[in-house]
Every structure is written in C-alpha cells, then in structure tokens.
Amino acid sequence: MSHATTTVDRPSGEALTSAAAAAGYAPSILNTQPWRWRLEPGRLELFAERARQLTVTDPQGRLLTISCGAALHHARTALAAAGWSAHVTRLPDAGQPDLLATLTVTGPTASTEVATRLAQAIPVRHTDRRPVSDRPLPAAFMDSIAVAARAEGGLHIFTPGQALELAVAACRAAAVQADDPRVGEELACWTGTAAPIGTGLPTGVLPDHPAQTTVPGRDFGQAGTLPIGSGHDQAAVYALLFGDTDEPVSWLRSGEALSAAWLTATTLGVSVVPLSDVVEVIHTRQTLRRLIAGLGYPHLVLRLGVADPEQTGYVHTPRLATTPVVDTSAQRPV
Ligand SMILES: Cc1cc2nc3c(=O)[nH]c(=O)nc-3n(C[C@H](O)[C@H](O)[C@H](O)COP(=O)(O)O)c2cc1C
C-alpha cells in the first residue's frame, strides 16, 4: 500500500478504487459478497446488493448487513494504510435504506504500523473450518482481538459453561434448519459447483466430514474435500458480536467489529470461524439473547483458536471481479 504524499489533499479515484477492491476480500455470509460500491469524487458509497441476499435464512438482512460492515471496515483499513483519513456516515439517507454508508476522505494522514499490518492481513485472512490446535489461546492475543472488536462494536466472550449452552443451541439450530427443505435449497445454490461464478463456497473449503468439536459448525448439507483430521478443537474459545439494537446500523457496526477482530486475529495466527446458524433461527437467537442478558442483541457467534501450524494447503474462496462491484462512472469525464 503506498503512502499518500502531503502535497495531495484529495485521494485519486485510484486510492478509493483500491480501497473498494480490498473490501472485496471481506468475509460474507456464504461468500455472497452482498455489496456494491459507487465511487464519487473524494467519496465511496456502500450499497447493499439485495440480489445476493439469502431470502430464506436471512430475510431481515442481518447477515447481509454484517457482511457489508466487514467490507466497510476493510475499505477503511486499506485507506488508512494508504495514508488517508476518512469519515464514515452510516445509513446516511432514510429514503435510501440500501445506501449503508458513505466513506468520505478528509485528508492525508501518516499511515501507522498497525494500519499497515492490518491491511497486509486483508488478502491473507480466510475461514478455516478445520479444528484449531490444542494450544490454548494466549490471553494477550484474546485481549488484543477484543480491544480491536470493541473499538467498533460489542463483543462478549463466553465462559466455558456458556459455551456448553451455546453448543446445545447450535445443535438445535442445525436440527431446525435440517427440517426445512427451503434452507437446504438455498444452501445448495451457494455451495459446491452450483454457486454463481466468483461467489459461494467451493467444495475445497467444506469439511470432508464433521470435525470433532464442542460447538458444531454449520451443516452445509454436503461433504466437501477439505481433509479434517482427528483433532478436537477443545481449546477453542467462543465469542459473540452483539449490538445495542437489532437494526441495520447496529448490524453494520458488528460487521466492522468482525473485520477488526478478524484482521487482528490473522496478524496473531489466530483462526476465526463465524457460526451464524444459531443466530438465523429465531428460538436459538433468543437463547443467545438470554445468555448475554442485559448486554444487547446477538448478531454473530465466533469460534477462535490458535491455528494448527501443521495444517497447510488451505484453498481460498473465490471472489467477484472488482469491475462489476465498483461503479466508477461518476469519475469518468463526460
Ligand atoms: C455474517 C457471516 C456469517 C457467516 N457464517 C458462517 C457459518 O455459519 N459457518 C461458516 O463456516 N462460515 C461462516 N461465515 C464465513 C463465510 O462463509 C466466509 O467468510 C466466506 O465464505 C468467504 O470466505 P473467506 O472468509 O475464507 O474469505 C460467515 C461469514 C459472515 C460474514
């Protein structure tokens, strides 16, 4: 990432386009990448892409908006590393609910080492569904991840007792979804070879059999080709991103917190896997709300743990090309 010179007080369209391109690496529910960017002079606008919303499992758009929040934080991180400070306005226009945020560059700034490290983590970060190693997550690592997340939103770390309740809720959520053929059909559209090009989950990132674990991961309805060893991720820690409300602006903030936590985790060699089925099912979402009584509304569960250094050869999920996702027409001379 290049450092902006102090003689320039407006970023070129290129810096903003690069930030939007970096945002394309963000995590998203079933790799739907449900966002669209519009480049305006000195500003990026982030829109929800409803054509890629999961209408069965995410009718309210909670997971879509969290995904867009992660993309927003990725763009912020890329701009900061390139030496630009920016101002974010979330949900700026009540008349345009799909306009989730504007990112306006306010001027050049000195890029920090932290910003550079986080930006370097953007293309490296990925979801690794294999069991984590037996090594306990160092408290200092968890603290750094929590500080990063809490700068953006709410993060609760489950106690071991709460993790067992979470496990029961996750089993229940999986059973509810397995009973609903519409969920299976929607999953099938976004997994394996059925997914549209550049989106969805290839079989290479899906476990070849369910991993031994305390809290079960999502049942994708099909076995993949990702070899799962015999390890049990008993050293995993579980956490919950939550917000003050169960409304879009709060979901967006949780997505930004997800990105901040995950990029920080990546720099520390910590694996993060979101577990959202337990939030998708209303009854288990209510269980989570009770578990964090008084704190707020549950948005997304995370599994964290020290990545197993012996597990290599992970396949990265594909991404859409930047061109159809970033509209630069407002920048072109007429
Ligand atoms: C809101 C949200 C919910 C997610 N839920 C799950 C989940 O339940 N299970 C899972 O294995 N991965 C989940 N993921 C991870 C995505 O599948 C992953 O980010 C996407 O496929 C892109 O892959 P990558 O993270 O390796 O770049 C979720 C991600 C987000 C942002």
Coordinates of N, CA and C and ligand atoms in Angstrom, one line a residue, residues 25-31 63 66-67 125-127 129 200-201 218 220 258 262 273-277 280 300 314 317 319, ligand 1:
Y25 N -12.2 -8.6 -0.5 CA -11.7 -9.7 0.3 C -12.4 -10.0 1.6
A26 N -13.4 -9.1 1.9 CA -14.1 -9.3 3.2 C -14.8 -10.6 3.3
P27 N -15.0 -11.1 4.5 CA -15.8 -12.3 4.7 C -17.3 -11.9 4.5
S28 N -18.1 -12.9 4.0 CA -19.5 -12.6 3.9 C -20.3 -13.9 4.0
I29 N -21.5 -13.8 4.4 CA -22.3 -15.0 4.6 C -22.4 -15.8 3.3
L30 N -22.0 -17.1 3.4 CA -21.9 -18.0 2.2 C -21.2 -17.4 1.0
N31 N -20.3 -16.5 1.3 CA -19.5 -15.8 0.3 C -20.4 -15.2 -0.8
L63 N -27.4 -10.8 8.3 CA -26.1 -11.3 7.9 C -25.6 -10.5 6.7
I66 N -24.2 -7.3 8.2 CA -22.9 -7.6 8.9 C -21.8 -7.8 7.9
S67 N -22.1 -8.5 6.8 CA -21.1 -8.8 5.7 C -20.6 -7.4 5.1
R125 N -6.3 -13.2 5.3 CA -7.4 -13.7 6.2 C -8.3 -14.7 5.5
H126 N -8.8 -15.7 6.1 CA -9.7 -16.7 5.5 C -10.4 -17.5 6.6
T127 N -11.5 -18.2 6.2 CA -12.2 -19.0 7.1 C -11.6 -20.4 7.0
R129 N -12.2 -24.0 8.4 CA -13.2 -24.8 9.2 C -12.6 -26.0 9.9
G200 N -20.0 -17.8 -3.5 CA -20.3 -19.2 -2.9 C -19.1 -19.9 -2.4
L201 N -19.4 -21.1 -1.9 CA -18.3 -21.9 -1.3 C -17.9 -23.1 -2.2
R218 N -21.6 -25.1 11.0 CA -22.7 -25.2 10.1 C -22.7 -26.6 9.3
F220 N -23.4 -28.0 6.1 CA -23.6 -27.4 4.7 C -24.4 -28.3 3.8
L258 N -16.4 -7.3 13.4 CA -15.9 -8.6 12.9 C -14.6 -8.5 12.1
W262 N -11.1 -9.9 13.2 CA -10.5 -11.0 12.4 C -9.2 -10.6 11.8
V273 N -13.7 -18.5 13.0 CA -14.8 -19.0 12.1 C -16.2 -18.5 12.7
P274 N -16.9 -17.7 11.8 CA -18.2 -17.3 12.3 C -19.2 -18.5 12.3
L275 N -20.1 -18.5 13.2 CA -21.1 -19.6 13.3 C -22.4 -18.8 13.3
S276 N -23.1 -18.8 12.2 CA -24.3 -17.9 12.2 C -25.6 -18.7 12.2
D277 N -25.6 -20.0 12.0 CA -27.0 -20.7 12.0 C -27.7 -20.5 13.3
E280 N -29.5 -17.4 13.0 CA -30.5 -17.4 11.9 C -31.9 -17.9 12.4
L300 N -23.7 -12.3 15.9 CA -22.8 -13.3 15.2 C -21.9 -14.0 16.3
Y314 N -4.6 -24.7 2.5 CA -6.0 -24.3 2.5 C -6.3 -23.6 1.2
T317 N -11.4 -19.1 -0.9 CA -12.7 -19.0 -1.7 C -12.5 -17.9 -2.8
R319 N -13.5 -14.8 -5.5 CA -14.2 -13.5 -5.3 C -14.7 -13.0 -6.6
Ligands
LIG1 C1 -22.1 -12.8 8.6 C2 -21.3 -14.0 8.3 C3 -21.8 -15.3 8.7 C4 -21.0 -16.4 8.4 N1 -21.5 -17.6 8.8 C5 -20.7 -18.8 8.7 C6 -21.1 -20.0 9.2 O1 -22.2 -20.2 9.8 N2 -20.3 -21.1 9.0 C7 -19.1 -21.0 8.4 O2 -18.4 -22.0 8.2 N3 -18.7 -19.8 7.9 C8 -19.4 -18.7 8.0 N4 -19.0 -17.5 7.5 C9 -17.8 -17.4 6.8 C10 -18.0 -17.2 5.3 O3 -18.5 -18.4 4.8 C11 -16.7 -16.8 4.6 O4 -16.4 -15.5 5.1 C12 -16.9 -16.7 3.1 O5 -17.2 -18.0 2.5 C13 -15.6 -16.1 2.4 O6 -14.5 -17.0 2.7 P1 -13.2 -16.4 3.5 O7 -13.7 -15.9 4.8 O8 -12.4 -17.6 3.6 O9 -12.7 -15.3 2.7 C14 -19.8 -16.3 7.8 C15 -19.3 -15.0 7.4 C16 -20.0 -13.9 7.7 C17 -19.5 -12.5 7.3

